[in-house]
Short mmCIF file of C-alpha atoms and ligand atoms in Angstrom, two decimals:
data_model
loop_
_atom_site.label_atom_id
_atom_site.label_comp_id
_atom_site.label_asym_id
_atom_site.label_seq_id
_atom_site.Cartn_x
_atom_site.Cartn_y
_atom_site.Cartn_z
CA MET J 1 -42.03 -43.79 49.25
CA ILE J 2 -40.65 -44.75 45.87
CA MET J 3 -41.87 -42.49 43.05
CA LYS J 4 -43.00 -44.37 39.95
CA PHE J 5 -42.89 -42.94 36.45
CA PRO J 6 -45.90 -40.58 36.52
CA THR J 7 -49.02 -41.54 34.60
CA ASN J 8 -49.68 -37.86 33.85
CA PHE J 9 -46.22 -37.34 32.31
CA LEU J 10 -46.37 -34.68 29.60
CA TRP J 11 -45.07 -36.26 26.40
CA GLY J 12 -44.99 -34.02 23.36
CA GLY J 13 -43.05 -31.77 21.05
CA ALA J 14 -41.83 -28.19 20.76
CA THR J 15 -41.37 -25.47 18.17
CA ALA J 16 -40.82 -21.71 18.00
CA ALA J 17 -42.76 -19.20 15.93
CA ASN J 18 -39.66 -17.69 14.29
CA GLN J 19 -38.72 -21.08 12.85
CA TYR J 20 -42.12 -22.63 12.19
CA GLU J 21 -44.91 -20.14 11.71
CA GLY J 22 -44.27 -18.08 8.58
CA GLY J 23 -47.19 -15.86 7.47
CA TRP J 24 -44.80 -13.01 8.19
CA GLN J 25 -46.99 -10.30 6.72
CA GLU J 26 -50.41 -11.75 7.36
CA GLY J 27 -53.03 -10.84 9.92
CA GLY J 28 -51.45 -7.48 10.66
CA ARG J 29 -48.17 -8.94 11.89
CA GLY J 30 -45.25 -6.51 12.25
CA ILE J 31 -41.65 -7.18 11.27
CA ALA J 32 -39.24 -8.89 13.64
CA VAL J 33 -35.45 -8.82 13.51
CA HIS J 34 -35.38 -12.51 12.60
CA ASP J 35 -37.22 -11.62 9.38
CA MET J 36 -33.94 -9.94 8.40
CA LEU J 37 -31.89 -13.08 8.98
CA THR J 38 -30.84 -14.95 5.82
CA ASP J 39 -30.51 -18.67 5.37
CA GLY J 40 -27.13 -20.33 5.83
CA ASN J 41 -25.52 -23.68 6.43
CA GLN J 42 -22.59 -25.18 8.32
CA GLU J 43 -20.04 -23.45 6.10
CA ASN J 44 -21.84 -20.16 5.51
CA PRO J 45 -23.29 -18.54 8.60
CA ARG J 46 -26.64 -16.74 8.51
CA ARG J 47 -26.34 -12.97 7.98
CA ILE J 48 -28.18 -9.77 8.60
CA TYR J 49 -27.37 -7.10 5.99
CA CYS J 50 -27.26 -3.58 7.31
CA LYS J 51 -26.72 -0.17 5.87
CA ALA J 52 -25.46 3.10 7.36
CA ASP J 53 -26.93 6.50 6.53
CA ASN J 54 -23.89 7.22 4.32
CA GLY J 55 -24.71 4.15 2.22
CA ASN J 56 -22.03 1.83 3.63
CA ILE J 57 -23.18 -1.76 3.75
CA THR J 58 -21.96 -4.52 6.03
CA SER J 59 -23.34 -7.75 7.39
CA ILE J 60 -23.38 -9.32 10.81
CA GLN J 61 -23.80 -12.92 11.88
CA ALA J 62 -26.43 -14.35 14.18
CA GLY J 63 -25.30 -13.66 17.73
CA GLU J 64 -23.40 -10.47 16.90
CA CYS J 65 -24.40 -6.94 17.78
CA ILE J 66 -25.25 -4.58 14.91
CA PRO J 67 -22.69 -1.76 14.52
CA PHE J 68 -23.97 1.59 15.83
CA GLY J 69 -25.52 3.69 13.07
CA PHE J 70 -26.36 0.75 10.82
CA HIS J 71 -29.88 -0.46 10.03
CA PRO J 72 -30.95 -3.87 8.77
CA PHE J 73 -32.51 -4.29 5.35
CA ILE J 74 -33.84 -7.08 3.20
CA LYS J 75 -31.56 -7.83 0.25
CA GLU J 76 -33.50 -8.90 -2.81
CA SER J 77 -31.08 -11.63 -3.88
CA GLU J 78 -31.14 -13.37 -0.51
CA TYR J 79 -33.52 -15.96 0.91
CA TYR J 80 -35.18 -15.28 4.27
CA PRO J 81 -36.41 -18.54 5.81
CA SER J 82 -38.64 -17.08 8.53
CA HIS J 83 -40.99 -15.47 6.00
CA ASN J 84 -42.81 -18.70 5.28
CA ALA J 85 -40.86 -21.02 7.58
CA THR J 86 -42.73 -24.34 7.42
CA ASP J 87 -46.07 -22.56 7.34
CA PHE J 88 -47.71 -23.48 10.63
CA TYR J 89 -49.71 -20.29 10.07
CA HIS J 90 -51.74 -22.02 7.36
CA CYS J 91 -51.19 -25.66 8.31
CA TYR J 92 -51.91 -25.56 12.04
CA LYS J 93 -55.02 -27.72 11.83
CA GLU J 94 -53.27 -30.42 9.86
CA ASP J 95 -50.20 -30.25 12.09
CA ILE J 96 -52.10 -30.40 15.36
CA LYS J 97 -54.03 -33.36 14.00
CA LEU J 98 -50.71 -35.10 13.38
CA MET J 99 -49.58 -34.26 16.92
CA ALA J 100 -52.83 -35.69 18.25
CA GLU J 101 -52.33 -38.83 16.19
CA MET J 102 -48.97 -39.34 17.89
CA GLY J 103 -50.79 -38.99 21.19
CA PHE J 104 -49.18 -35.72 22.32
CA LYS J 105 -50.16 -34.67 25.83
CA VAL J 106 -48.46 -31.30 25.43
CA TYR J 107 -47.31 -29.03 22.64
CA ARG J 108 -44.81 -26.25 23.29
CA LEU J 109 -45.30 -23.25 21.00
CA SER J 110 -44.04 -19.68 21.09
CA ILE J 111 -45.96 -16.51 20.38
CA SER J 112 -44.75 -14.14 17.69
CA TRP J 113 -44.46 -10.82 19.56
CA THR J 114 -45.13 -8.77 16.40
CA ARG J 115 -48.29 -10.70 15.64
CA ILE J 116 -49.70 -9.39 18.92
CA PHE J 117 -47.91 -6.03 19.12
CA PRO J 118 -46.73 -5.24 15.57
CA HIS J 119 -44.29 -2.55 16.72
CA GLY J 120 -43.69 -3.83 20.22
CA ASP J 121 -44.61 -0.49 21.77
CA ASP J 122 -48.25 -0.35 20.61
CA LYS J 123 -50.75 0.42 23.35
CA GLU J 124 -53.37 -2.05 22.14
CA PRO J 125 -52.85 -5.59 20.89
CA ASN J 126 -53.66 -6.69 17.37
CA GLU J 127 -56.88 -8.65 17.67
CA ASP J 128 -56.20 -10.64 14.49
CA GLY J 129 -52.98 -11.96 15.96
CA LEU J 130 -54.66 -12.99 19.20
CA ARG J 131 -57.40 -14.72 17.24
CA PHE J 132 -54.85 -16.81 15.38
CA TYR J 133 -53.52 -18.20 18.66
CA ASP J 134 -57.05 -18.56 20.07
CA ALA J 135 -57.71 -20.89 17.16
CA VAL J 136 -54.46 -22.79 17.71
CA ILE J 137 -55.14 -23.24 21.43
CA ASP J 138 -58.74 -24.31 20.81
CA GLU J 139 -57.54 -26.82 18.26
CA LEU J 140 -55.10 -28.25 20.83
CA LYS J 141 -57.84 -28.42 23.47
CA LYS J 142 -60.05 -30.30 21.04
CA TYR J 143 -57.52 -33.15 21.22
CA ASN J 144 -56.78 -32.72 24.94
CA ILE J 145 -53.28 -31.44 24.20
CA GLU J 146 -51.97 -29.10 26.89
CA PRO J 147 -50.48 -25.93 25.39
CA LEU J 148 -47.10 -24.93 26.84
CA VAL J 149 -46.61 -21.32 25.83
CA THR J 150 -43.20 -19.71 25.47
CA ILE J 151 -43.83 -15.98 25.56
CA LEU J 152 -40.48 -14.94 24.11
CA HIS J 153 -38.42 -17.20 21.89
CA PHE J 154 -35.72 -15.37 19.93
CA ASP J 155 -38.27 -12.78 18.87
CA MET J 156 -37.37 -9.10 18.68
CA PRO J 157 -39.78 -6.57 17.16
CA LEU J 158 -37.70 -4.60 14.65
CA ASN J 159 -39.12 -1.33 15.90
CA LEU J 160 -37.96 -2.03 19.46
CA ALA J 161 -34.45 -2.73 18.22
CA GLU J 162 -34.34 0.33 15.96
CA LYS J 163 -36.09 2.85 18.17
CA TYR J 164 -34.96 1.80 21.64
CA GLY J 165 -31.75 -0.20 21.08
CA GLY J 166 -33.31 -3.47 22.20
CA TRP J 167 -33.02 -5.03 25.66
CA ILE J 168 -30.21 -2.74 26.78
CA ASN J 169 -33.04 -0.24 27.25
CA ARG J 170 -35.11 -0.74 30.42
CA LYS J 171 -38.22 0.47 28.57
CA LEU J 172 -38.33 -2.98 27.00
CA ILE J 173 -39.40 -4.38 30.37
CA GLU J 174 -42.63 -2.39 30.18
CA PHE J 175 -43.31 -3.44 26.56
CA TYR J 176 -42.63 -7.08 27.37
CA LEU J 177 -44.97 -6.93 30.38
CA ASN J 178 -47.69 -5.45 28.23
CA PHE J 179 -47.21 -8.36 25.83
CA ALA J 180 -47.01 -11.04 28.54
CA SER J 181 -49.99 -9.79 30.54
CA THR J 182 -52.12 -9.65 27.39
CA LEU J 183 -51.45 -13.35 26.91
CA PHE J 184 -51.96 -14.28 30.58
CA GLU J 185 -55.33 -12.49 30.59
CA ARG J 186 -56.48 -13.86 27.28
CA TRP J 187 -55.70 -17.50 28.04
CA LYS J 188 -56.00 -17.58 31.82
CA THR J 189 -58.41 -20.47 31.73
CA LYS J 190 -56.89 -22.27 28.77
CA VAL J 191 -53.12 -22.26 29.33
CA LYS J 192 -51.56 -23.56 32.55
CA TYR J 193 -47.88 -24.01 31.60
CA TRP J 194 -45.82 -20.96 30.64
CA ILE J 195 -42.20 -20.18 29.83
CA THR J 196 -41.42 -16.49 30.17
CA VAL J 197 -38.21 -16.47 28.12
CA ASN J 198 -36.43 -19.09 26.00
CA GLU J 199 -32.76 -19.83 26.70
CA ILE J 200 -32.34 -16.72 28.83
CA ASN J 201 -28.67 -17.63 29.38
CA VAL J 202 -27.71 -17.45 25.71
CA LEU J 203 -25.80 -14.22 25.15
CA GLY J 204 -27.63 -13.08 22.05
CA GLY J 205 -26.79 -10.02 19.97
CA TYR J 206 -28.91 -8.03 17.56
CA TRP J 207 -31.04 -10.91 16.36
CA THR J 208 -32.46 -11.95 19.71
CA LEU J 209 -31.89 -8.92 21.93
CA GLY J 210 -31.73 -6.04 19.42
CA LEU J 211 -28.28 -4.92 20.62
CA ALA J 212 -25.84 -2.54 18.91
CA SER J 213 -22.13 -2.10 19.55
CA ASN J 214 -19.00 -0.90 17.84
CA ASN J 215 -16.98 -3.93 18.71
CA ARG J 216 -16.25 -5.66 15.43
CA LYS J 217 -12.87 -7.10 16.32
CA THR J 218 -13.63 -10.70 17.16
CA LYS J 219 -15.91 -13.31 15.76
CA SER J 220 -18.90 -13.24 18.02
CA ASN J 221 -21.39 -16.00 17.60
CA SER J 222 -22.86 -16.82 20.96
CA ASN J 223 -23.88 -20.23 19.75
CA GLN J 224 -20.52 -21.27 18.50
CA GLY J 225 -17.77 -19.50 20.34
CA GLU J 226 -16.73 -16.94 22.88
CA THR J 227 -18.21 -13.50 22.93
CA PRO J 228 -15.80 -10.54 22.97
CA VAL J 229 -15.39 -8.96 26.37
CA GLU J 230 -16.95 -5.62 25.41
CA ASP J 231 -20.02 -7.24 23.88
CA ALA J 232 -20.45 -9.60 26.81
CA GLY J 233 -21.03 -6.62 29.10
CA ILE J 234 -23.79 -5.21 26.90
CA LYS J 235 -25.35 -8.63 26.68
CA LEU J 236 -25.24 -9.28 30.43
CA GLN J 237 -26.84 -5.91 31.13
CA ALA J 238 -29.56 -6.59 28.55
CA ILE J 239 -30.19 -10.01 30.10
CA HIS J 240 -30.49 -8.39 33.52
CA HIS J 241 -33.44 -6.46 32.09
CA LEU J 242 -34.88 -9.69 30.74
CA LEU J 243 -34.49 -11.34 34.14
CA VAL J 244 -36.32 -8.47 35.82
CA ALA J 245 -39.00 -8.59 33.12
CA SER J 246 -39.40 -12.33 33.59
CA ALA J 247 -39.72 -12.00 37.39
CA LYS J 248 -42.25 -9.17 37.04
CA ALA J 249 -44.21 -11.28 34.56
CA ASN J 250 -44.37 -14.06 37.18
CA LYS J 251 -45.81 -11.58 39.65
CA ILE J 252 -48.50 -10.38 37.22
CA ALA J 253 -49.30 -13.94 36.16
CA ARG J 254 -49.82 -15.14 39.74
CA LYS J 255 -52.35 -12.39 40.31
CA ILE J 256 -54.24 -13.40 37.17
CA ASN J 257 -54.24 -17.10 37.98
CA PRO J 258 -52.46 -18.52 41.03
CA ASN J 259 -52.59 -21.99 39.47
CA PHE J 260 -50.36 -21.11 36.53
CA MET J 261 -47.10 -23.07 36.32
CA LEU J 262 -44.42 -20.54 35.49
CA GLY J 263 -41.00 -21.43 34.20
CA THR J 264 -38.02 -19.71 32.65
CA MET J 265 -35.95 -21.69 30.20
CA CYS J 266 -32.16 -22.14 30.04
CA ALA J 267 -29.86 -23.87 27.56
CA LEU J 268 -28.22 -26.42 29.83
CA SER J 269 -26.58 -29.01 27.62
CA GLY J 270 -23.75 -30.31 29.77
CA ILE J 271 -20.02 -29.79 30.07
CA TYR J 272 -17.29 -32.16 31.32
CA PRO J 273 -13.66 -31.62 32.19
CA MET J 274 -11.48 -32.97 29.37
CA THR J 275 -9.17 -34.75 31.86
CA CYS J 276 -8.76 -35.15 35.61
CA LYS J 277 -6.16 -32.38 35.56
CA PRO J 278 -7.37 -30.04 38.33
CA GLU J 279 -7.31 -27.08 35.92
CA ASP J 280 -9.69 -28.90 33.61
CA VAL J 281 -11.96 -29.93 36.46
CA PHE J 282 -12.24 -26.51 38.05
CA GLY J 283 -12.24 -24.86 34.63
CA ALA J 284 -15.24 -26.92 33.57
CA TYR J 285 -16.96 -26.09 36.85
CA GLU J 286 -16.38 -22.38 36.38
CA PHE J 287 -17.49 -22.61 32.79
CA ARG J 288 -20.69 -24.35 33.78
CA ARG J 289 -21.50 -21.54 36.18
CA LYS J 290 -21.62 -19.12 33.24
CA ALA J 291 -24.82 -20.95 32.30
CA LEU J 292 -26.08 -21.86 35.78
CA MET J 293 -25.79 -18.27 36.94
CA PHE J 294 -29.02 -17.50 35.10
CA SER J 295 -31.02 -20.46 36.40
CA ASP J 296 -29.66 -19.62 39.87
CA ILE J 297 -31.27 -16.20 39.51
CA THR J 298 -34.63 -17.42 38.21
CA MET J 299 -34.84 -20.34 40.66
CA ARG J 300 -33.20 -18.90 43.79
CA GLY J 301 -33.95 -15.24 43.21
CA TYR J 302 -30.55 -13.54 43.38
CA TYR J 303 -27.21 -13.20 41.60
CA PRO J 304 -24.97 -15.91 43.10
CA ASN J 305 -21.73 -15.14 44.95
CA TYR J 306 -19.57 -16.16 41.97
CA ALA J 307 -21.37 -13.76 39.57
CA GLN J 308 -18.82 -11.06 40.38
CA SER J 309 -15.95 -13.21 39.09
CA ILE J 310 -17.77 -13.62 35.78
CA PHE J 311 -18.45 -9.87 35.59
CA ASP J 312 -14.76 -9.19 36.34
CA GLU J 313 -13.69 -11.49 33.54
CA TYR J 314 -15.91 -9.53 31.17
CA LYS J 315 -14.84 -6.19 32.72
CA PHE J 316 -18.49 -5.51 33.39
CA THR J 317 -20.33 -3.58 36.07
CA LEU J 318 -23.97 -4.50 36.49
CA LYS J 319 -26.38 -1.58 36.70
CA LYS J 320 -29.35 -2.41 38.91
CA GLU J 321 -32.22 -0.16 39.85
CA LEU J 322 -33.77 0.15 43.25
CA GLY J 323 -36.27 -2.66 43.62
CA ASP J 324 -34.64 -5.07 41.14
CA ASP J 325 -33.24 -7.29 43.89
CA GLU J 326 -36.61 -7.50 45.58
CA VAL J 327 -38.40 -8.30 42.33
CA LEU J 328 -35.97 -11.13 41.54
CA LYS J 329 -36.19 -12.46 45.09
CA GLU J 330 -39.97 -12.47 45.35
CA ASN J 331 -40.88 -13.90 41.96
CA THR J 332 -38.86 -17.02 41.30
CA SER J 333 -40.08 -19.69 38.88
CA ASP J 334 -42.16 -22.74 39.75
CA TYR J 335 -40.14 -25.11 37.61
CA LEU J 336 -37.00 -25.10 35.51
CA ALA J 337 -37.40 -25.72 31.80
CA PHE J 338 -34.24 -26.47 29.86
CA SER J 339 -32.88 -27.59 26.52
CA TYR J 340 -30.44 -30.48 26.29
CA TYR J 341 -28.84 -31.62 23.06
CA ARG J 342 -25.24 -32.64 23.80
CA THR J 343 -22.27 -32.31 26.09
CA THR J 344 -18.99 -30.58 25.46
CA ALA J 345 -15.54 -31.02 27.02
CA PHE J 346 -13.56 -28.27 28.69
CA ASP J 347 -9.83 -28.35 27.98
CA CYS J 348 -7.86 -25.70 29.86
CA ASP J 349 -5.11 -25.86 27.21
CA ALA J 350 -7.40 -25.33 24.24
CA SER J 351 -7.32 -21.78 22.97
CA ASN J 352 -10.89 -21.87 21.73
CA THR J 353 -13.33 -22.87 24.43
CA THR J 354 -17.04 -22.76 23.99
CA THR J 355 -20.19 -21.61 25.74
CA THR J 356 -21.89 -24.28 27.82
CA GLY J 357 -23.84 -26.44 25.49
CA GLY J 358 -22.23 -24.83 22.50
CA GLN J 359 -20.34 -26.66 19.85
CA GLN J 360 -17.34 -28.39 21.25
CA ALA J 361 -13.84 -27.11 20.76
CA SER J 362 -12.15 -30.23 22.12
CA PRO J 363 -13.45 -33.54 20.81
CA ASN J 364 -14.67 -35.99 23.45
CA PRO J 365 -13.20 -39.28 22.19
CA TYR J 366 -15.93 -41.28 23.92
CA LEU J 367 -18.86 -39.76 22.06
CA GLN J 368 -20.18 -39.97 18.51
CA LYS J 369 -21.35 -36.81 16.83
CA THR J 370 -24.28 -35.86 14.63
CA ALA J 371 -23.69 -34.65 11.07
CA TRP J 372 -23.64 -31.15 12.56
CA GLY J 373 -20.88 -32.06 14.99
CA TRP J 374 -23.05 -32.21 18.11
CA PRO J 375 -21.80 -34.94 20.46
CA ILE J 376 -24.50 -37.46 21.36
CA ASP J 377 -24.60 -38.10 25.10
CA PRO J 378 -27.74 -39.65 26.61
CA LYS J 379 -26.13 -40.27 29.99
CA GLY J 380 -25.26 -36.60 30.11
CA LEU J 381 -29.00 -35.91 30.31
CA ARG J 382 -29.30 -37.97 33.50
CA PHE J 383 -26.26 -36.14 34.82
CA VAL J 384 -27.77 -32.72 34.10
CA LEU J 385 -31.16 -33.66 35.56
CA ASN J 386 -29.41 -34.65 38.79
CA GLU J 387 -27.20 -31.58 38.77
CA LEU J 388 -30.22 -29.29 38.40
CA TYR J 389 -32.46 -31.03 40.92
CA ASP J 390 -29.67 -31.18 43.51
CA ARG J 391 -29.27 -27.46 43.04
CA TYR J 392 -32.87 -26.22 42.98
CA GLN J 393 -35.20 -28.90 44.39
CA LYS J 394 -37.92 -27.77 42.03
CA PRO J 395 -39.62 -29.74 39.22
CA LEU J 396 -37.80 -29.92 35.90
CA PHE J 397 -39.14 -29.96 32.35
CA ILE J 398 -37.04 -31.08 29.35
CA VAL J 399 -38.48 -28.74 26.74
CA GLU J 400 -35.94 -29.32 23.95
CA ASN J 401 -34.02 -32.43 22.96
CA GLY J 402 -33.54 -34.17 19.67
CA MET J 403 -31.34 -34.90 16.71
CA GLY J 404 -31.00 -32.57 13.75
CA ASN J 405 -30.09 -34.68 10.73
CA TYR J 406 -30.44 -35.12 6.97
CA ASP J 407 -33.47 -37.23 6.07
CA ILE J 408 -33.89 -39.18 2.87
CA VAL J 409 -37.31 -39.63 1.27
CA GLU J 410 -37.38 -43.06 -0.39
CA GLU J 411 -39.06 -43.63 -3.72
CA ASP J 412 -42.14 -45.02 -1.99
CA GLY J 413 -42.30 -41.89 0.17
CA ALA J 414 -41.05 -43.57 3.36
CA ILE J 415 -38.49 -41.89 5.62
CA HIS J 416 -36.43 -44.36 7.61
CA ASP J 417 -35.00 -42.20 10.39
CA ASP J 418 -33.70 -44.97 12.63
CA TYR J 419 -30.80 -42.68 13.73
CA ARG J 420 -33.36 -40.27 15.23
CA ILE J 421 -35.28 -43.06 16.92
CA GLU J 422 -32.03 -44.31 18.45
CA TYR J 423 -31.09 -40.83 19.67
CA LEU J 424 -34.47 -40.23 21.29
CA ARG J 425 -34.79 -43.74 22.68
CA SER J 426 -31.43 -43.56 24.42
CA HIS J 427 -32.25 -40.17 25.95
CA ILE J 428 -35.64 -41.37 27.17
CA VAL J 429 -33.96 -44.40 28.80
CA GLU J 430 -31.73 -42.02 30.75
CA PHE J 431 -34.40 -39.56 31.87
CA LYS J 432 -36.54 -42.47 33.01
CA LYS J 433 -33.63 -43.56 35.22
CA ALA J 434 -33.46 -40.03 36.58
CA VAL J 435 -37.13 -40.31 37.56
CA GLU J 436 -37.33 -43.93 38.68
CA ILE J 437 -33.91 -44.42 40.26
CA ASP J 438 -32.79 -40.90 41.19
CA GLN J 439 -36.36 -39.88 42.14
CA ILE J 440 -36.37 -36.57 40.29
CA PRO J 441 -39.73 -34.89 39.62
CA LEU J 442 -39.84 -34.40 35.87
CA LEU J 443 -42.94 -32.77 34.44
CA GLY J 444 -42.51 -33.74 30.83
CA TYR J 445 -40.50 -34.07 27.66
CA THR J 446 -41.04 -32.06 24.49
CA THR J 447 -38.76 -33.04 21.62
CA TRP J 448 -37.47 -30.19 19.51
CA GLY J 449 -38.94 -29.43 16.07
CA CYS J 450 -41.56 -32.21 16.24
CA ILE J 451 -42.65 -31.22 12.74
CA ASP J 452 -39.69 -30.10 10.60
CA ILE J 453 -38.76 -26.44 11.06
CA VAL J 454 -35.95 -24.08 10.04
CA SER J 455 -32.73 -24.51 12.04
CA ALA J 456 -32.08 -21.54 14.32
CA GLY J 457 -28.33 -21.92 14.27
CA THR J 458 -27.74 -22.47 10.57
CA GLY J 459 -30.97 -21.30 8.91
CA GLU J 460 -31.29 -24.41 6.79
CA MET J 461 -34.07 -26.94 6.31
CA ALA J 462 -31.62 -29.81 5.81
CA LYS J 463 -31.09 -30.03 9.57
CA ARG J 464 -34.35 -31.73 10.47
CA TYR J 465 -35.62 -32.78 13.89
CA GLY J 466 -39.20 -33.81 13.17
CA PHE J 467 -41.35 -36.90 13.37
CA VAL J 468 -43.07 -35.33 10.37
CA TYR J 469 -41.18 -34.33 7.24
CA VAL J 470 -42.00 -31.05 5.49
CA ASP J 471 -41.27 -30.89 1.76
CA LEU J 472 -39.16 -27.74 1.63
CA ASP J 473 -35.51 -27.15 0.81
CA ASP J 474 -32.91 -24.68 2.07
CA LYS J 475 -33.92 -22.04 -0.47
CA GLY J 476 -37.67 -22.34 0.07
CA ASN J 477 -38.52 -24.64 -2.84
CA GLY J 478 -41.11 -27.30 -2.10
CA THR J 479 -44.76 -28.09 -1.65
CA PHE J 480 -44.89 -27.80 2.18
CA LYS J 481 -46.52 -31.24 2.13
CA ARG J 482 -46.24 -33.23 5.37
CA LYS J 483 -45.01 -36.87 5.45
CA LYS J 484 -44.76 -39.16 8.46
CA LYS J 485 -41.31 -40.52 9.21
CA ASP J 486 -40.69 -43.92 10.86
CA SER J 487 -40.09 -42.05 14.11
CA PHE J 488 -43.72 -40.86 13.98
CA TYR J 489 -45.02 -44.39 14.50
CA TRP J 490 -42.31 -45.12 17.05
CA TYR J 491 -43.10 -42.06 19.20
CA GLN J 492 -46.79 -42.90 19.00
CA LYS J 493 -46.06 -46.25 20.72
CA VAL J 494 -43.77 -44.62 23.27
CA ILE J 495 -46.52 -42.25 24.34
CA GLU J 496 -49.24 -44.87 24.24
CA SER J 497 -47.21 -47.09 26.56
CA ASN J 498 -46.13 -44.13 28.74
CA GLY J 499 -42.51 -44.87 27.97
CA GLU J 500 -42.71 -48.64 28.53
CA ILE J 501 -42.25 -49.59 24.88
CA LEU J 502 -39.09 -48.00 23.57
P1 P53 Y 1 -30.60 -25.59 15.75
C1 P53 Y 1 -27.80 -23.62 19.34
C2 P53 Y 1 -27.90 -22.68 18.35
C3 P53 Y 1 -29.03 -21.90 18.25
C4 P53 Y 1 -30.05 -22.06 19.17
O1 P53 Y 1 -30.72 -25.55 17.33
C5 P53 Y 1 -29.96 -23.01 20.14
C6 P53 Y 1 -28.84 -23.80 20.22
C7 P53 Y 1 -28.74 -24.89 21.23
O2 P53 Y 1 -28.43 -24.47 22.49
O3 P53 Y 1 -30.93 -23.19 21.05
C8 P53 Y 1 -32.07 -23.97 20.82
O4 P53 Y 1 -31.91 -25.15 15.21
C9 P53 Y 1 -33.19 -23.04 20.48
C10 P53 Y 1 -33.98 -23.45 19.28
C11 P53 Y 1 -33.08 -24.14 18.26
C12 P53 Y 1 -32.53 -25.39 18.91
O5 P53 Y 1 -31.74 -25.03 20.01
O6 P53 Y 1 -29.51 -24.66 15.44
O7 P53 Y 1 -34.05 -22.80 21.57
O8 P53 Y 1 -34.63 -22.32 18.75
O9 P53 Y 1 -33.72 -24.44 17.07
C13 P53 Y 1 -31.72 -26.26 17.99
O10 P53 Y 1 -30.30 -27.00 15.39
#
C-alpha cells in the first residue's frame, strides 16, 4: 500500500529554554552554566570567564572543558545573552498566540532544569517553576498545539558542575532521573511527545556537560572542530552516563504512561566524501559513524561493533557498570529525533576535518552557503532520512532545520525574508519526497528558532531563524517587540494546505 503524506503530520517550530526563555532569576530559578556564557559572533567566540583560588583568571570557549581548580564567574563588563534571551518567560502568551496563528500543530520547547531543581540535587522541585510550564502547556492546549518537550537541552545546573564535576559523575544520572520523572508525572496526561536529551552526540565540554580537564593544548570547540584526544575520552564517558540516564528515563516514563512517545535527539546533518577516492569514501563513512554511534545506541540498544575503533582513536577505555548494558538494551527509543542544517564534505587530505554536521573544512563546490558558512543542501535531508530509516526502521522526527540569517526591517516595518522561505521550501520539498516516494514514516517537522532566539553557537541575535522577528540586538538593546516576517504568512499557508502549497 502506498503511504500518502499524513493528514496528522506535526508541523511546527522549536526552541530551547537557554536561548529563548530568559527570566534567569525569576520564580526561584537557580543558575545554570549557560548563564555564565557571554555573547560572541563569528569572529569572537563566546567565553566563560573563570577564576582559580589563587586569583588567576582565564577564559574558555563554548565546547571546552573548564581547567581543574577554576570556577566560572560573571564579569561585569560582559553581556550574558541567556539572562533575558528573547523573553519567552514574560511573552509566552503572545508568542503561543503567534504560533497558533501560523497553524502550528506542535511546538518543541525545552525545560530549564534549574527552574525545576534550582541546584540540580534538590530533593523537592520548585513549584513556581513547574507552574510556569503548566501555564505554557495549558496555553498550547488551548490552541490544540501538541507540546513536544525536550527534557535536557544544553542545560547544566551550575551547582552540579561545581559540586559533582558534571556528567563525568554517575550521580548525575540520579539527579536527571529525579528531574525527568517529575516532568513525566506532572504532565502525564498533557504531554505525549518527549525528547530525553538534545543532540546527545555532540561532545560538549563545561557548558553543556559541566566537565573539567587540564588539557588546554588544542582549540576544542565541539561545534567547529576536532576535540583533543584527552578531552574526547572525558566527553565520551560523560555521554555514556547520559545514555544510561536517557534509557532509564524511558523505563520510568513507560511505567507512568505507556502511550508516551519517547525519543532521543541527535545532530545528524550529513557528510559526503569529497571525491570518489576510496580514502575519502571510507573516511566519510567512518566519520559519519562518530555521530551514528549514539543513535545506534539509543535506537538499537548497544554500542556498535565499530565503537572500539573510535575509542582506540581517542585512547579511551569506556567504564561501564554492571547493569548498564541491560538498561541500554531494554529501553530503546520509540522514534529518532534529529537536527539537520547542512552537509559537510570529508577530504582525507585536509588537515582540519570537522565533526559530522559541523562547519565544513573543505568547501563543497556544488553548494551555496549561508552568511554563517553553513552549506545549504536540501537533497541531503532526503539522503539522511533514508540513511536513518534504512538503519533503524523506526519513525523519524525532524526537530531542527532552518536558516540563520541577517534580517532587515524595512521602514514600513516589513521583513522580506525570501531567502529563508526558499531554504525552508526546498527542504520541505525533499522531506515530502522521502515520505511520498521513499515511504519513510516521518512524524513531523519543527523548524528551529520559530520566534527569533539567541544563537547557541555564536551567542548573537543577528543570526536569526524565526518567522517572527524580535527587536533585540547582540548586546541586549531593544524593545523585545515581535514583528511578523514574510515567512510567517508563507508558513501559515504551508501548514493550512498540509504542505501542498509551497
Ligand atoms: P546556532 C551547532 C552549534 C551549536 C549547536 O545553531 C548546534 C549546532 C548544530 O548542530 O546544535 C543545534 O544557534 C542546537 C540548537 C542551536 C542550533 O543547532 O549556532 O540544538 O540549540 O541553536 C543552531 O545557529
